Tab-separated table of C-alpha atoms in Angstrom:
chain	number	residue	atom	x	y	z
A	1	MET	CA	0.000	0.000	0.000
A	2	THR	CA	1.332	3.423	-0.918
A	3	ASP	CA	2.156	6.000	1.722
A	4	GLN	CA	-0.694	8.202	0.501
A	5	LEU	CA	-3.232	5.391	0.863
A	6	LEU	CA	-1.939	4.537	4.350
A	7	ARG	CA	-2.278	8.155	5.442
A	8	GLY	CA	-5.773	8.338	3.965
A	9	ARG	CA	-6.815	5.213	5.858
A	10	LEU	CA	-5.445	6.599	9.129
A	11	ALA	CA	-7.181	9.934	8.533
A	12	ARG	CA	-10.496	8.086	8.106
A	13	LEU	CA	-9.911	6.219	11.372
A	14	LEU	CA	-9.392	9.534	13.150
A	15	ASP	CA	-12.533	10.965	11.543
A	16	GLY	CA	-14.508	8.153	13.189
A	17	VAL	CA	-13.390	9.048	16.731
A	18	ARG	CA	-15.891	11.294	18.481
A	19	PRO	CA	-13.959	13.615	20.794
A	20	TRP	CA	-14.889	13.251	24.455
A	21	ASP	CA	-13.576	16.655	25.536
A	22	GLU	CA	-11.546	19.604	24.323
A	23	GLN	CA	-8.281	17.785	25.036
A	24	GLU	CA	-9.240	14.892	22.790
A	25	ARG	CA	-10.461	17.342	20.142
A	26	ALA	CA	-7.049	19.047	20.253
A	27	HIS	CA	-5.208	15.697	20.125
A	28	LEU	CA	-7.276	14.608	17.119
A	29	ALA	CA	-6.411	17.851	15.328
A	30	THR	CA	-2.700	17.426	16.168
A	31	ALA	CA	-2.718	13.811	14.968
A	32	ALA	CA	-4.577	14.672	11.749
A	33	GLU	CA	-2.050	17.421	10.985
A	34	TRP	CA	0.845	15.031	11.699
A	35	ILE	CA	-0.578	12.352	9.380
A	36	ALA	CA	-1.281	14.837	6.585
A	37	GLY	CA	2.085	16.572	6.988
A	38	GLY	CA	4.170	13.705	5.614
A	39	ALA	CA	6.267	13.007	8.739
A	40	PRO	CA	7.258	9.368	9.356
A	41	LEU	CA	4.411	7.493	11.061
A	42	TYR	CA	5.992	4.279	12.326
A	43	ARG	CA	8.749	3.499	14.799
A	44	THR	CA	11.810	2.217	12.956
A	45	ARG	CA	14.266	1.970	15.865
A	46	LYS	CA	13.628	1.475	19.590
A	47	PRO	CA	12.777	3.454	21.564
A	48	ASP	CA	12.494	6.855	19.936
A	49	VAL	CA	13.089	6.909	16.173
A	50	PRO	CA	11.258	8.786	14.820
A	51	ALA	CA	10.449	11.057	17.754
A	52	VAL	CA	6.696	10.793	17.057
A	53	HIS	CA	5.134	7.458	16.090
A	54	LEU	CA	1.914	5.465	16.009
A	55	VAL	CA	0.718	3.137	18.796
A	56	SER	CA	-2.325	0.900	19.188
A	57	TYR	CA	-3.597	0.585	22.747
A	58	PHE	CA	-6.270	-1.957	23.553
A	59	VAL	CA	-8.307	-1.809	26.716
A	60	VAL	CA	-9.769	-5.195	27.631
A	61	LEU	CA	-13.266	-4.858	29.100
A	62	ASP	CA	-15.425	-7.510	30.736
A	63	GLU	CA	-18.698	-6.088	29.467
A	64	ILE	CA	-20.842	-7.980	31.993
A	65	ARG	CA	-18.844	-7.087	35.105
A	66	GLU	CA	-17.808	-3.672	33.706
A	67	GLU	CA	-14.189	-4.225	34.689
A	68	LEU	CA	-11.035	-3.189	32.816
A	69	LEU	CA	-7.739	-5.027	32.630
A	70	LEU	CA	-4.651	-2.952	33.385
A	71	VAL	CA	-1.053	-4.135	33.178
A	72	ALA	CA	1.896	-3.072	35.349
A	73	HIS	CA	4.310	-2.071	32.581
A	74	ARG	CA	7.918	-2.672	33.629
A	75	LYS	CA	9.587	0.045	31.527
A	76	ALA	CA	6.945	2.743	32.010
A	77	GLY	CA	6.483	2.062	35.713
A	78	LEU	CA	2.756	2.699	35.295
A	79	TRP	CA	-0.528	0.798	35.111
A	80	LEU	CA	-1.482	0.908	31.442
A	81	PRO	CA	-3.739	-0.755	28.923
A	82	SER	CA	-1.968	-3.323	26.771
A	83	GLY	CA	-0.714	-2.222	23.392
A	84	GLY	CA	2.191	-1.855	21.051
A	85	HIS	CA	3.806	0.073	18.255
A	86	VAL	CA	2.234	-0.138	14.839
A	87	GLU	CA	4.679	-1.725	12.416
A	88	PRO	CA	5.398	0.023	9.081
A	89	ALA	CA	2.349	-0.289	6.782
A	90	GLU	CA	0.477	-2.361	9.394
A	91	ASP	CA	-3.203	-1.651	9.956
A	92	PRO	CA	-3.628	-0.479	13.575
A	93	TRP	CA	-6.311	-3.134	14.176
A	94	ASP	CA	-3.848	-5.802	13.015
A	95	THR	CA	-1.454	-4.435	15.638
A	96	VAL	CA	-4.147	-5.016	18.263
A	97	VAL	CA	-4.686	-8.610	17.083
A	98	ARG	CA	-0.927	-9.337	17.092
A	99	GLU	CA	-0.154	-7.665	20.405
A	100	CYS	CA	-3.160	-9.196	22.160
A	101	ARG	CA	-1.858	-12.681	21.344
A	102	GLU	CA	1.708	-11.775	22.307
A	103	GLU	CA	0.959	-9.891	25.533
A	104	LEU	CA	-2.192	-11.484	26.961
A	105	HIS	CA	-2.282	-14.823	25.096
A	106	ILE	CA	-5.905	-14.353	23.985
A	107	GLU	CA	-7.638	-13.528	20.717
A	108	ALA	CA	-8.717	-9.937	20.117
A	109	VAL	CA	-12.531	-9.728	20.256
A	110	PRO	CA	-13.988	-6.290	19.448
A	111	SER	CA	-16.229	-4.853	22.155
A	112	ARG	CA	-19.827	-3.859	21.584
A	113	VAL	CA	-18.881	-0.354	22.697
A	114	ALA	CA	-16.597	0.419	19.772
A	115	GLY	CA	-16.182	-2.558	17.464
A	116	ALA	CA	-12.902	-2.887	15.583
A	117	VAL	CA	-12.308	0.876	15.317
A	118	PRO	CA	-10.563	3.281	17.698
A	119	PHE	CA	-12.697	4.646	20.523
A	120	PHE	CA	-10.254	7.258	21.876
A	121	LEU	CA	-7.085	9.026	20.747
A	122	THR	CA	-4.214	10.572	22.681
A	123	VAL	CA	-0.932	12.281	21.873
A	124	THR	CA	1.427	11.693	24.793
A	125	ARG	CA	5.058	12.406	25.642
A	126	THR	CA	6.567	9.312	27.273
A	127	ARG	CA	8.584	9.263	30.502
A	128	GLY	CA	12.094	8.078	31.286
A	129	GLN	CA	14.941	7.305	28.880
A	130	GLY	CA	14.345	7.554	25.152
A	131	ARG	CA	11.498	10.013	25.569
A	132	HIS	CA	9.292	10.342	22.535
A	133	THR	CA	5.682	11.083	21.599
A	134	ASP	CA	3.116	8.324	21.101
A	135	VAL	CA	0.101	8.993	18.909
A	136	SER	CA	-2.131	6.315	20.413
A	137	LEU	CA	-5.313	4.836	19.003
A	138	TRP	CA	-7.280	3.266	21.875
A	139	TYR	CA	-9.378	0.204	20.992
A	140	VAL	CA	-11.789	-1.572	23.348
A	141	LEU	CA	-11.801	-5.380	23.406
A	142	HIS	CA	-14.132	-7.787	25.154
A	143	ALA	CA	-12.896	-10.637	27.342
A	144	ASP	CA	-14.227	-12.310	30.474
A	145	VAL	CA	-12.250	-11.752	33.659
A	146	GLY	CA	-11.376	-15.458	33.842
A	147	SER	CA	-10.073	-15.674	30.284
A	148	VAL	CA	-6.725	-13.955	30.891
A	149	THR	CA	-4.728	-16.650	32.639
A	150	SER	CA	-1.202	-15.659	31.568
A	151	PHE	CA	0.631	-12.658	30.138
A	152	ASP	CA	4.022	-11.503	28.843
A	153	GLU	CA	6.023	-11.459	32.069
A	154	GLY	CA	8.985	-9.859	30.325
A	155	GLU	CA	6.937	-6.754	29.663
A	156	PHE	CA	4.494	-6.726	32.597
A	157	GLU	CA	5.060	-7.319	36.308
A	158	THR	CA	1.424	-8.278	36.843
A	159	VAL	CA	-2.101	-7.524	35.635
A	160	LYS	CA	-5.283	-6.578	37.480
A	161	TRP	CA	-8.989	-6.124	36.776
A	162	LEU	CA	-10.654	-2.997	38.133
A	163	SER	CA	-14.222	-1.772	38.029
A	164	LEU	CA	-14.655	1.546	36.240
A	165	PRO	CA	-15.118	3.447	39.548
A	166	GLN	CA	-11.985	1.715	40.878
A	167	VAL	CA	-10.000	2.950	37.862
A	168	LEU	CA	-11.180	6.502	38.591
A	169	ALA	CA	-10.161	6.083	42.245
A	170	GLU	CA	-6.586	5.113	41.315
A	171	PRO	CA	-4.041	7.955	41.714
A	172	GLY	CA	-3.522	9.619	38.343
A	173	ASP	CA	0.269	9.465	38.623
A	174	THR	CA	0.178	5.637	38.725
A	175	LEU	CA	-1.745	5.322	35.425
A	176	ASP	CA	-1.438	6.358	31.824
A	177	PRO	CA	-2.034	10.130	32.045
A	178	HIS	CA	-5.262	9.805	30.015
A	179	MET	CA	-6.693	6.706	31.723
A	180	HIS	CA	-9.215	8.610	33.818
A	181	ARG	CA	-10.487	10.515	30.770
A	182	PHE	CA	-10.758	7.300	28.762
A	183	THR	CA	-12.699	5.641	31.588
A	184	ARG	CA	-15.146	8.529	31.844
A	185	LYS	CA	-15.720	8.410	28.086
A	186	LEU	CA	-16.295	4.659	28.302
A	187	MET	CA	-18.782	5.088	31.143
A	188	ALA	CA	-20.649	7.753	29.182
A	189	ALA	CA	-20.826	5.443	26.157
A	190	GLY	CA	-22.344	2.646	28.249
A	191	ALA	CA	-19.465	0.278	28.913
A	192	SER	CA	-21.692	-2.773	28.966
A	193	GLY	CA	-22.712	-2.472	25.369
A	194	GLY	CA	-23.936	0.913	24.235
A	195	ALA	CA	-23.312	1.006	20.491
A	196	HIS	CA	-20.623	3.377	19.245
A	197	THR	CA	-21.648	4.447	15.752
């Protein structure tokens, strides 16, 4: 697929994300400008080349219990959703499918909340060594609490399921900086199955 077609496909994905607040509206505008501007989109060398690159996050939701799975990410030192860098020319949903198998050892099942399209978007400067900016598409997957029985222990110290109010009660400095905003958007959408059209 040509670079122009890839950028067009990503722009359409962004067009489908309804901004939750002014911060997400601003991040969507920043990301759209970055995609249209011709800068490199994909990470080509760990951890920070190019300085801005595309990521697919996937938040695993038990739609019946309304609980989210968070992972204790070793390098980031934070509780995060699972996810990974989008490979050159890879569809971001294919990144979700690949990373879900690698990190959580389960198949990626789209949630009723969002389907197989991004639900949320963030543009975030990372912490620690090799600082860079992640343009992150957040997908929502469905899995039962009991279905995640193992995970990539090289990348994560542990994993935990939290109810949506429990996520909001977690200190912000222990989570992805946008986790509370994502959770509020998910609650407003009806986490247990409100259609996202």
